[in-house]
Structure formats: structure tokens, C-alpha cells
PDB file of C-alpha atoms in Angstrom:
ATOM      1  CA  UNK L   1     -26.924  74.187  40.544  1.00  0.00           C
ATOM      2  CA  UNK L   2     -28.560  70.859  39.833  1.00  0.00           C
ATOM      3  CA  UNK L   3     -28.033  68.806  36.853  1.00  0.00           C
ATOM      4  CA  UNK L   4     -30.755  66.098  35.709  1.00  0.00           C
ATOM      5  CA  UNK L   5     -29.166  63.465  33.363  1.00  0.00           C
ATOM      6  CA  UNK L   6     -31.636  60.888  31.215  1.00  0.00           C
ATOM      7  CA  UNK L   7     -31.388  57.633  29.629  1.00  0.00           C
ATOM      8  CA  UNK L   8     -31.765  56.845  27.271  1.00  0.00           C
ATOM      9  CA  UNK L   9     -32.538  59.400  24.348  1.00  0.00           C
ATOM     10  CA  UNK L  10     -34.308  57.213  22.318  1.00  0.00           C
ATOM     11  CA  UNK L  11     -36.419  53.820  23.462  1.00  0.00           C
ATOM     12  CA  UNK L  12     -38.202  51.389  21.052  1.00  0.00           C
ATOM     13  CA  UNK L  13     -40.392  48.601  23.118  1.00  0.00           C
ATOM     14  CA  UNK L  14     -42.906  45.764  20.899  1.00  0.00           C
ATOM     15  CA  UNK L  15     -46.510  46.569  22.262  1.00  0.00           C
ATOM     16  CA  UNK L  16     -47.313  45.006  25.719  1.00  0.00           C
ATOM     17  CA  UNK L  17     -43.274  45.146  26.899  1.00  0.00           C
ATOM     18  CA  UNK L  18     -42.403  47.239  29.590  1.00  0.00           C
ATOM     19  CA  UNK L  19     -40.641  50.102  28.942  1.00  0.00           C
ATOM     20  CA  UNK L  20     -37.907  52.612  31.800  1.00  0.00           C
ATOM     21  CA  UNK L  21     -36.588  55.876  31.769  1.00  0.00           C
ATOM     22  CA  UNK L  22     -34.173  56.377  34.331  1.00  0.00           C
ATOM     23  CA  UNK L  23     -32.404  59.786  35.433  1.00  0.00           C
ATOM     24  CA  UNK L  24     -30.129  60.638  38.036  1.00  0.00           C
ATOM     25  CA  UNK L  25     -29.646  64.467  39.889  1.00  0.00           C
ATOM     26  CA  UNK L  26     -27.223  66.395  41.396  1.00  0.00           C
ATOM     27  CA  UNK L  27     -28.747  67.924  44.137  1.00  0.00           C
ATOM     28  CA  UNK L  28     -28.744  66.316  47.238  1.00  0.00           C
ATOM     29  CA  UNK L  29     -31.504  68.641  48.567  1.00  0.00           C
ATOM     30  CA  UNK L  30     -33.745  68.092  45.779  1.00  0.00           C
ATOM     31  CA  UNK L  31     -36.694  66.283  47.139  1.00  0.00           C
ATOM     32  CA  UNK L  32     -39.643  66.340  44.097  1.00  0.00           C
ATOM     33  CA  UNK L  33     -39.373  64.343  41.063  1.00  0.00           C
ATOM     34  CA  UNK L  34     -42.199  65.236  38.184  1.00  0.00           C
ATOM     35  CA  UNK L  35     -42.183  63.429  35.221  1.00  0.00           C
ATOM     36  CA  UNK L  36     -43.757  64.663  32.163  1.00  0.00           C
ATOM     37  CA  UNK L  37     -45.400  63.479  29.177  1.00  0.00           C
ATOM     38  CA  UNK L  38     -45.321  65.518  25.466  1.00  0.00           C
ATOM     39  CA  UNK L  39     -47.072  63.966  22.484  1.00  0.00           C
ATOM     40  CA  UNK L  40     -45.874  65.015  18.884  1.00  0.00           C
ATOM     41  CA  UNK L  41     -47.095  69.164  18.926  1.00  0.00           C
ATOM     42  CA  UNK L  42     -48.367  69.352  22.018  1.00  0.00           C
ATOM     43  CA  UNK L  43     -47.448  70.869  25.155  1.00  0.00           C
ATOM     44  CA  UNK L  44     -45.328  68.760  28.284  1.00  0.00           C
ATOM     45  CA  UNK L  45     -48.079  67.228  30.909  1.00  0.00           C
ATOM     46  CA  UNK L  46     -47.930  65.783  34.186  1.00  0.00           C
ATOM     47  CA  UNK L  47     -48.224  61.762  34.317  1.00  0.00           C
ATOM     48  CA  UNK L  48     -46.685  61.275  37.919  1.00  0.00           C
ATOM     49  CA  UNK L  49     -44.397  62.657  40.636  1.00  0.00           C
ATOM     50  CA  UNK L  50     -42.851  61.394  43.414  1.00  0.00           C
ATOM     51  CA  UNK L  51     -41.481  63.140  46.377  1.00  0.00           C
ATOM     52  CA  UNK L  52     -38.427  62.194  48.477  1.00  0.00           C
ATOM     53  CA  UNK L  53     -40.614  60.742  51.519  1.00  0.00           C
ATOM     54  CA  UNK L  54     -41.677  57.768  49.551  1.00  0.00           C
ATOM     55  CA  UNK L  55     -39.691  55.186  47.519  1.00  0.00           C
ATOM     56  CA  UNK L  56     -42.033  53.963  44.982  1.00  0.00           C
ATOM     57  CA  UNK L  57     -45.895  55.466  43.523  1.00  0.00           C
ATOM     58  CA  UNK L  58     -47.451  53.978  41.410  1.00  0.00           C
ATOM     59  CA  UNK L  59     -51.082  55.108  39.231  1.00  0.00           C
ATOM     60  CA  UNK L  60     -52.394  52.373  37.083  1.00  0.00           C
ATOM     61  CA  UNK L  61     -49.625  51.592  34.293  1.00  0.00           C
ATOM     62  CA  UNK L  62     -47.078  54.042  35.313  1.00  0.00           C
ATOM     63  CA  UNK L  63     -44.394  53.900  38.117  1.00  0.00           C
ATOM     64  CA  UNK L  64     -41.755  55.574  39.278  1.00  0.00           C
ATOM     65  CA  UNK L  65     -39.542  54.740  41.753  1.00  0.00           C
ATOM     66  CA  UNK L  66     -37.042  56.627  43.809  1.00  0.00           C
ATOM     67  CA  UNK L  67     -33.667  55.938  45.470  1.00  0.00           C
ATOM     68  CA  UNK L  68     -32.141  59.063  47.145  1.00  0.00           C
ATOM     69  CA  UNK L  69     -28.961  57.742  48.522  1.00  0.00           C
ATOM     70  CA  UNK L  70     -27.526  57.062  44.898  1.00  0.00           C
ATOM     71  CA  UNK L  71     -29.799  60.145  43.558  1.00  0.00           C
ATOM     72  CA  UNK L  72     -31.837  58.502  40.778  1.00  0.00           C
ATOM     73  CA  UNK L  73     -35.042  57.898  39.906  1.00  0.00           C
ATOM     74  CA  UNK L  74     -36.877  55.796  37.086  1.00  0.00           C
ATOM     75  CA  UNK L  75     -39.918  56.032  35.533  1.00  0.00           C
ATOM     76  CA  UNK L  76     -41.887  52.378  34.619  1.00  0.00           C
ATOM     77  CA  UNK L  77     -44.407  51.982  32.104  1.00  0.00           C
ATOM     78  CA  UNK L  78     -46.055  48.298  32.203  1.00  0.00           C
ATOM     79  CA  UNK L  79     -48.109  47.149  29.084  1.00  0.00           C
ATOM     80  CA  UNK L  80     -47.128  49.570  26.894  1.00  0.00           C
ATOM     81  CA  UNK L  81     -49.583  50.994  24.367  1.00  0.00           C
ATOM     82  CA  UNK L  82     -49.393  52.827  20.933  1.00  0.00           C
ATOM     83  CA  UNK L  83     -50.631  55.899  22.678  1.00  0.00           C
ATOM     84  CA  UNK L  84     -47.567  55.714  25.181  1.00  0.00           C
ATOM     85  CA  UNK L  85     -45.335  57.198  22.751  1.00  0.00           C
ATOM     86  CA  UNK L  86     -44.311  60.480  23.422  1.00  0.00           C
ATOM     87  CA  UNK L  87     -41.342  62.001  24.587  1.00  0.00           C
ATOM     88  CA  UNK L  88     -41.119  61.891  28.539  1.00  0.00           C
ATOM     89  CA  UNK L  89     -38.927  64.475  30.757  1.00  0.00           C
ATOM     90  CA  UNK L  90     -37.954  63.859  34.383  1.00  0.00           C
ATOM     91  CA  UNK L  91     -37.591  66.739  36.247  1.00  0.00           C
ATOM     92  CA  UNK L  92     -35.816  67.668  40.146  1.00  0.00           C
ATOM     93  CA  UNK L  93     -36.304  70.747  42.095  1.00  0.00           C
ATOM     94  CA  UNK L  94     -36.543  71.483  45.791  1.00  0.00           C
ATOM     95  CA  UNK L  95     -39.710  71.968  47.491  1.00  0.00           C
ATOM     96  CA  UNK L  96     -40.347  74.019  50.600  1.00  0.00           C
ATOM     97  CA  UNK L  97     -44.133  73.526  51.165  1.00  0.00           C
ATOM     98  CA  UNK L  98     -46.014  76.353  51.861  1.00  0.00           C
ATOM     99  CA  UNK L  99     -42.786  78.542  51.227  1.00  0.00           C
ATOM    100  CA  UNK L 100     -42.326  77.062  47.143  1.00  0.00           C
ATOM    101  CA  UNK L 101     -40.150  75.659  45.573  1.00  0.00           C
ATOM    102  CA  UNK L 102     -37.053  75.915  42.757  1.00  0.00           C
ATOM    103  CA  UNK L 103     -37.248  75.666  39.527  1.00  0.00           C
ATOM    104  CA  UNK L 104     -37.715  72.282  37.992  1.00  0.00           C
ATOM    105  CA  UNK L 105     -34.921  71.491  36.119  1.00  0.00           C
ATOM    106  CA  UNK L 106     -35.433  68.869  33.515  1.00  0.00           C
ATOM    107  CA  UNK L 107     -33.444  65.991  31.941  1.00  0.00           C
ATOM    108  CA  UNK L 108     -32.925  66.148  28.021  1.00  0.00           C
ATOM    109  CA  UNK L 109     -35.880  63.539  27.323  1.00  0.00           C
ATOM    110  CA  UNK L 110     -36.422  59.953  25.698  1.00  0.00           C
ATOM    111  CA  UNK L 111     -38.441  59.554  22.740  1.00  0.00           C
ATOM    112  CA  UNK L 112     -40.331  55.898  22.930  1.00  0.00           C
ATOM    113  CA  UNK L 113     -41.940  54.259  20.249  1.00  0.00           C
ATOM    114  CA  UNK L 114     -44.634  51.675  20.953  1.00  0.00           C
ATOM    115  CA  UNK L 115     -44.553  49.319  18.302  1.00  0.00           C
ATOM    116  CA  UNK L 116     -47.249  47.553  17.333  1.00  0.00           C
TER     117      UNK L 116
ATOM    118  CA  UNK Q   1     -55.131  73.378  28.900  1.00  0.00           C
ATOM    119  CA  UNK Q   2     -56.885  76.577  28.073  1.00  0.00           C
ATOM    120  CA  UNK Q   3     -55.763  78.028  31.369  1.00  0.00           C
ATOM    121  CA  UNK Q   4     -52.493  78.877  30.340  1.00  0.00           C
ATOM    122  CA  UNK Q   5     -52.426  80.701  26.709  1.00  0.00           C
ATOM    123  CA  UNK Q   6     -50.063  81.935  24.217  1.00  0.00           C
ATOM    124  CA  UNK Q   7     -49.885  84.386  21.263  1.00  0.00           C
ATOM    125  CA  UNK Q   8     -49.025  83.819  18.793  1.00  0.00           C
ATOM    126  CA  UNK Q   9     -48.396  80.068  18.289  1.00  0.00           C
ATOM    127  CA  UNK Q  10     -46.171  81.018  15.509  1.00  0.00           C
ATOM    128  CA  UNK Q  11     -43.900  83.624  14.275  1.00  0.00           C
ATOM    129  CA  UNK Q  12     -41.740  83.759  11.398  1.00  0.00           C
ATOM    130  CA  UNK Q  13     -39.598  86.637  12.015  1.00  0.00           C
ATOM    131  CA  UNK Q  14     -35.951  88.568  10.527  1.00  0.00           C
ATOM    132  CA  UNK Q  15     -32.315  88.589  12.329  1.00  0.00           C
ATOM    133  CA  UNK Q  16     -32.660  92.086  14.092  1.00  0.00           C
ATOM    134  CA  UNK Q  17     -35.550  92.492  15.182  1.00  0.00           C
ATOM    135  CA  UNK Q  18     -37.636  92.837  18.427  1.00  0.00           C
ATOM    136  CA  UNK Q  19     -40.613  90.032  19.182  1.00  0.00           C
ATOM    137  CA  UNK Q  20     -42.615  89.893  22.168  1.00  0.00           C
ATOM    138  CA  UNK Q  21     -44.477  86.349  23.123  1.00  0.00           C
ATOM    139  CA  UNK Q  22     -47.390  86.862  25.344  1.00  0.00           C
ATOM    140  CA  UNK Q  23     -48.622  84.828  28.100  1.00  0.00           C
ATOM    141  CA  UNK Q  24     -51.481  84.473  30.026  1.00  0.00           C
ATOM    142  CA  UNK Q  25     -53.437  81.968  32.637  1.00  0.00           C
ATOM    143  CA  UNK Q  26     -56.244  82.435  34.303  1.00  0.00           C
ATOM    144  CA  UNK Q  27     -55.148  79.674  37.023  1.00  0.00           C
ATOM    145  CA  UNK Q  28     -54.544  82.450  39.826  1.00  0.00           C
ATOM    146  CA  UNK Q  29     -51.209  81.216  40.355  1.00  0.00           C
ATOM    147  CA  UNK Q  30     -48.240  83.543  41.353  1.00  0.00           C
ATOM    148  CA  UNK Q  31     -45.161  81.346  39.805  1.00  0.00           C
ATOM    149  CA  UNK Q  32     -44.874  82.090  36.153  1.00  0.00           C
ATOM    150  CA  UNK Q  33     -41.661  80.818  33.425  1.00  0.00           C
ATOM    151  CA  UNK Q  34     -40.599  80.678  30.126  1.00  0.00           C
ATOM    152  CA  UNK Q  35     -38.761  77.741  28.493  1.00  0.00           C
ATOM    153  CA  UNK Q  36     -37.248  77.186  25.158  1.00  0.00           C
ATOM    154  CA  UNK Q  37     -37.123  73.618  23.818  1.00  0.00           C
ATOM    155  CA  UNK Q  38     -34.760  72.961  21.177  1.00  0.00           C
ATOM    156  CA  UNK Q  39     -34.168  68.685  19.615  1.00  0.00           C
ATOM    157  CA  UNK Q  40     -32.418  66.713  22.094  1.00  0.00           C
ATOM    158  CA  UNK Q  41     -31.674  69.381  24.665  1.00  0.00           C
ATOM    159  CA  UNK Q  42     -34.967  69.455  26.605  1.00  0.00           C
ATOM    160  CA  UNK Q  43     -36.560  72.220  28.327  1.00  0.00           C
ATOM    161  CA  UNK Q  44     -34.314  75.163  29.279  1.00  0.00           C
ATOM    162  CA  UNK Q  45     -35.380  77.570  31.671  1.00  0.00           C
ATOM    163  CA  UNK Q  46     -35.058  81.114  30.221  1.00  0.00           C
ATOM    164  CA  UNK Q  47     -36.835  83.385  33.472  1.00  0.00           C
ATOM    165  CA  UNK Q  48     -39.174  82.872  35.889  1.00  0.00           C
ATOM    166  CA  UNK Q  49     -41.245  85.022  38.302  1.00  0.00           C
ATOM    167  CA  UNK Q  50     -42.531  84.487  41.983  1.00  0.00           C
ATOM    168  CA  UNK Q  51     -44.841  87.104  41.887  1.00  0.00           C
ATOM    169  CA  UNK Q  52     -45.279  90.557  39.971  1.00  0.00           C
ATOM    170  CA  UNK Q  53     -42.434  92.177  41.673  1.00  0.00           C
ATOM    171  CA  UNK Q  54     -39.934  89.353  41.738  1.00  0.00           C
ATOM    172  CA  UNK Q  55     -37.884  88.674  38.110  1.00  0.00           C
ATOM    173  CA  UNK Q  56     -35.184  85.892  38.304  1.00  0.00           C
ATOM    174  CA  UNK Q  57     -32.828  84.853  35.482  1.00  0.00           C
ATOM    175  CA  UNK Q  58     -32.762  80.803  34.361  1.00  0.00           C
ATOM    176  CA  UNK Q  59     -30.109  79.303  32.906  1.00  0.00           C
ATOM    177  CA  UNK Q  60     -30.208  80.634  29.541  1.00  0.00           C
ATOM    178  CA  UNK Q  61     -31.378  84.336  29.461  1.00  0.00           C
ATOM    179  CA  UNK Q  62     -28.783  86.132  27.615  1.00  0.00           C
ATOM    180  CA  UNK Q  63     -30.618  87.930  24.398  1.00  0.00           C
ATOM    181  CA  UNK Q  64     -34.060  87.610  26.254  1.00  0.00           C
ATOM    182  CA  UNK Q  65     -35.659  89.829  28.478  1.00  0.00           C
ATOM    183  CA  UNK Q  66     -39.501  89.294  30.144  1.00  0.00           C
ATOM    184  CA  UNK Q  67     -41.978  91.410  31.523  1.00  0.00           C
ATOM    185  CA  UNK Q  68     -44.461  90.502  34.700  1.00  0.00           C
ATOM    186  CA  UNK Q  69     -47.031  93.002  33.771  1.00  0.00           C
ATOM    187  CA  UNK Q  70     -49.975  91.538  36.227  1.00  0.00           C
ATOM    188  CA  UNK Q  71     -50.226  87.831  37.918  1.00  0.00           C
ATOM    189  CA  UNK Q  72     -51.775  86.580  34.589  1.00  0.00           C
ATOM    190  CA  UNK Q  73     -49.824  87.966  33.001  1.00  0.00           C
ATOM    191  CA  UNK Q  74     -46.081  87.320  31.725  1.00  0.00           C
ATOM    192  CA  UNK Q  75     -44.064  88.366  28.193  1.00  0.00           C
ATOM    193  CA  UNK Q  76     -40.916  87.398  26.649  1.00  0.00           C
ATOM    194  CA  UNK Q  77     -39.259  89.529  24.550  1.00  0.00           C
ATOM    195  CA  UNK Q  78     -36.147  89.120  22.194  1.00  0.00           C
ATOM    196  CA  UNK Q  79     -34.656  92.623  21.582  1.00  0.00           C
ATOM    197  CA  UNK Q  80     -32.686  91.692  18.281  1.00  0.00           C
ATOM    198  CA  UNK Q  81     -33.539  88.122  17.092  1.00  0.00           C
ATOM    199  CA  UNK Q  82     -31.059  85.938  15.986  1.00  0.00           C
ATOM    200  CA  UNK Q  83     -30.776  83.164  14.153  1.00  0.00           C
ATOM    201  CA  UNK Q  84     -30.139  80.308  16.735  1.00  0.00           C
ATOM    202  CA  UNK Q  85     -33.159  81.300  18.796  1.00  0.00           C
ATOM    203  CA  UNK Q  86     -35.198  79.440  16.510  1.00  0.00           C
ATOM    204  CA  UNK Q  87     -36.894  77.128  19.000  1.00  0.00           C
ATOM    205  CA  UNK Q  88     -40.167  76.180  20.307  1.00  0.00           C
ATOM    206  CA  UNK Q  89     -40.937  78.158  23.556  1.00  0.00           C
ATOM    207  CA  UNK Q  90     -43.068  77.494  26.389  1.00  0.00           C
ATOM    208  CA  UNK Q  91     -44.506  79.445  29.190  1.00  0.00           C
ATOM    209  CA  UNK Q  92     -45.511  77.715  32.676  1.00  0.00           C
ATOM    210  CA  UNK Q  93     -46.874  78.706  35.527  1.00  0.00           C
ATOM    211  CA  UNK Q  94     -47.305  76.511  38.949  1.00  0.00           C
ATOM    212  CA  UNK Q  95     -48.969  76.924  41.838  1.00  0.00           C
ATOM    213  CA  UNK Q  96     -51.014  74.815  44.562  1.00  0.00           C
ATOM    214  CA  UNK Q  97     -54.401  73.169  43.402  1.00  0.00           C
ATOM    215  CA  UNK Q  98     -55.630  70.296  45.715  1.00  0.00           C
ATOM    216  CA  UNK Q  99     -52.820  69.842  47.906  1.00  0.00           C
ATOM    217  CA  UNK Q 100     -50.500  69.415  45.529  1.00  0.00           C
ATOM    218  CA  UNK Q 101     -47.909  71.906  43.874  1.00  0.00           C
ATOM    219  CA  UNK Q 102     -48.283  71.420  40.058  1.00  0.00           C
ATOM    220  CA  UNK Q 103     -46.720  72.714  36.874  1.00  0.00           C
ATOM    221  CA  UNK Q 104     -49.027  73.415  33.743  1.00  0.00           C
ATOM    222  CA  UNK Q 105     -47.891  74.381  30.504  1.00  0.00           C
ATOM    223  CA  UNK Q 106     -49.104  76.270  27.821  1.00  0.00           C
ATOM    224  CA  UNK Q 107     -48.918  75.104  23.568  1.00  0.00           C
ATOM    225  CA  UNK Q 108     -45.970  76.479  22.786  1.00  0.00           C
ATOM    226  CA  UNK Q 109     -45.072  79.344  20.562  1.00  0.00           C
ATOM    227  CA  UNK Q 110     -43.080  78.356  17.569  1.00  0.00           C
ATOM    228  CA  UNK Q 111     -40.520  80.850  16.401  1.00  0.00           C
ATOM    229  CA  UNK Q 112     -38.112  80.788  13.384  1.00  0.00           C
ATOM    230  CA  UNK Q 113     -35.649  83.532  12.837  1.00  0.00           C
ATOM    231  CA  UNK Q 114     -34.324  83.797   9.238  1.00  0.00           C
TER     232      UNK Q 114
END
């Protein structure tokens, strides 16, 4: 089954330095790449996904960027804010359309700290 | 994101004996799942659910066993709590809301087995 690897664990970046997560998957059939966003006590949330059509999205601060023939992907946060720290999870799974999709199967996390 | 709710958001419970956590979304969506998160081993998938007659194991289900009991609907039960299921756990459920296939999660239920 597929295996999602992240690095690093733990991330510390000075406010207004960039900060990436980068993970790499198993599955060459995977083809949708969510990463989520969970703030001390509160539940995982959606900040982006990419699927494998496209190589790079981007929405505002956030990026993430995907290259399929050495299976990883990366998330990029520019600017980074106080509020950006949180612990952020890539995930893979495979995604039929209208037929669904796998499970997502998620990396272990990174923990960054925004320092002011 | 009140659409997906869970009860109880915390349980302090013995080695032995038999919890259920409850689920429920009002979303309309037919995928449903249930993930423990324990420190520095991110989410694991426990079961998950295509629809109200469809029941598939994840990658950790041994000592847990779930319920589809309507489309809103989905419970988790552990038949003899032990100690090392002491975790957070999440429900999910996904489905397609403006083109897009999303994942929503619900606040967690926090259980500690003594």
C-alpha cells in the first residue's frame, strides 16, 4: 500500500522567512496531494491540494509544488506569520473522479514555530 | 466545522471495558472514517465506509470495530479498552462540494484508558 514520508518533524523559521515541508510517496498511481493544517486542539483542515496534472498551485502565501517522476511533493509557505504555526500533514491517495477515491494516507507531520 | 460532530469530546474510561464514539455530519456525503492520532505518528486510518452497506478495514483496526448505522451516521466502538488506545480520534467524512472532492474533519474525541 502507499507510504507518505515527511520532513522534517519539527521546523522553527524567524517571522517573515519562508518556511517547506516536503514528503515523498510510494504509490506511483497516486495522483492527489492534500495538505492539511491543525492548530494546537483543533481539528486537521484543508489549506491546499494539488493533483498530478499540474506541477505547481499556488493560493496567496502557500504553495505546493509537485514532481511525480521522483514522487515528492513540498509544501511552501512565504512570509511566514505567528498564526502559521500549526502542525501540517501531507497526504496521497488515488482519485478516480466520479468513481472516488482511496483513502488518504498521511505523512507523520511537522510542527513549525513562527518566531517572532 | 459543525457539519461533522462528535460525542463525546472526551472520555476517561477503565482497561476492559466497551466505549462507543459517535459520529455524525449533516454534509450528505457517502464516504465516512475514523482516525486515531497519537504524538509523532500522524493520522492512522482505523475504518472507513463508502456507503451504508460497504465497511472496509484501515491500517490499524485490530481492537476496534465501527458501525454505519445511516449516511450521517458512523460509530466506533472499542470492545475491551486498553491502555495504549489512549489517543485522540477523529472521524472524517469526504465527498464532492463544488467540483472538488474534499475531506472535512470533525474535533476530535479525546480518550484516555487507565
Amino acid at each position: 500500500g502507499e507510504n507518505v514520508e515527511q520532513h522534517p518533524s519539527t521546523l522553527s523559521v524567524q517571522e517573515g522567512d519562508s518556511a517547506v515541508i516536503k514528503c515523498t510517496y510510494s504509490d506511483s498511481a497516486s495522483n492527489y496531494f492534500p495538505w492539511y493544517k491543525q492548530e494546537l486542539g483543533k481539528r486537521p483542515q484543508l489549506i491546499i491540494d494539488i493533483r498530478s496534472n499540474v506541477g505547481e498551485k499556488k493560493d496567496q502565501r502557500i504553495a505546493v509544488t509537485l514532481n511525480k517522476t521522483a514522487k515528492h511533493f513540498s509544501l511552501h509557505i512565504t512570509e511566514t506569520q505567528p498564526e502559521d504555526s500549526a502542525v501540517y500533514f501531507c497526504a496521497a491517495s488515488i482519485f478516480w473522479g466520479g468513481a472516488g477515491n482511496t483513502p488518504l494516507v498521511f505523512g507523520k507531520g511537522t510542527r513549525l514555530s513562527v518566531i517572532a | 466545522d459543525a457539519d461533522v460532530t462528535q460525542t463525546p469530546r472526551n472520555r476517561i474510561t477503565k482497561t476492559g471495558k466497551r466505549i462507543m464514539l459517535e459520529c455524525s455530519q449533516t454534509k450528505g456525503h457517502d464516504r465516512m472514517y475514523w482516525y486515531r492520532q497519537d504524538p509523532g505518528l500522524g493520522l492512522r486510518l482505523i475504518y472507513y465506509s463508502f456507503d451504508v452497506k460497504d465497511i472496509n478495514k484501515g491500517e490499524i483496526s485490530d481492537g476496534y470495530s465501527v458501525s454505519r448505522q445511516a449516511q450521517a451516521k458512523f460509530s466506533l466502538s472499542l470492545e475491551s479498552a486498553i491502555p495504549n488506545q489512549t489517543a485522540l480520534y477523529f472521524c472524517a467524512t469526504k465527498g464532492r462540494q463544488g467540483g472538488q472532492e474534499t475531506q472535512y474533519f470533525g474535533p476530535g474525541t479525546r480518550l484516555l484508558v487507565l
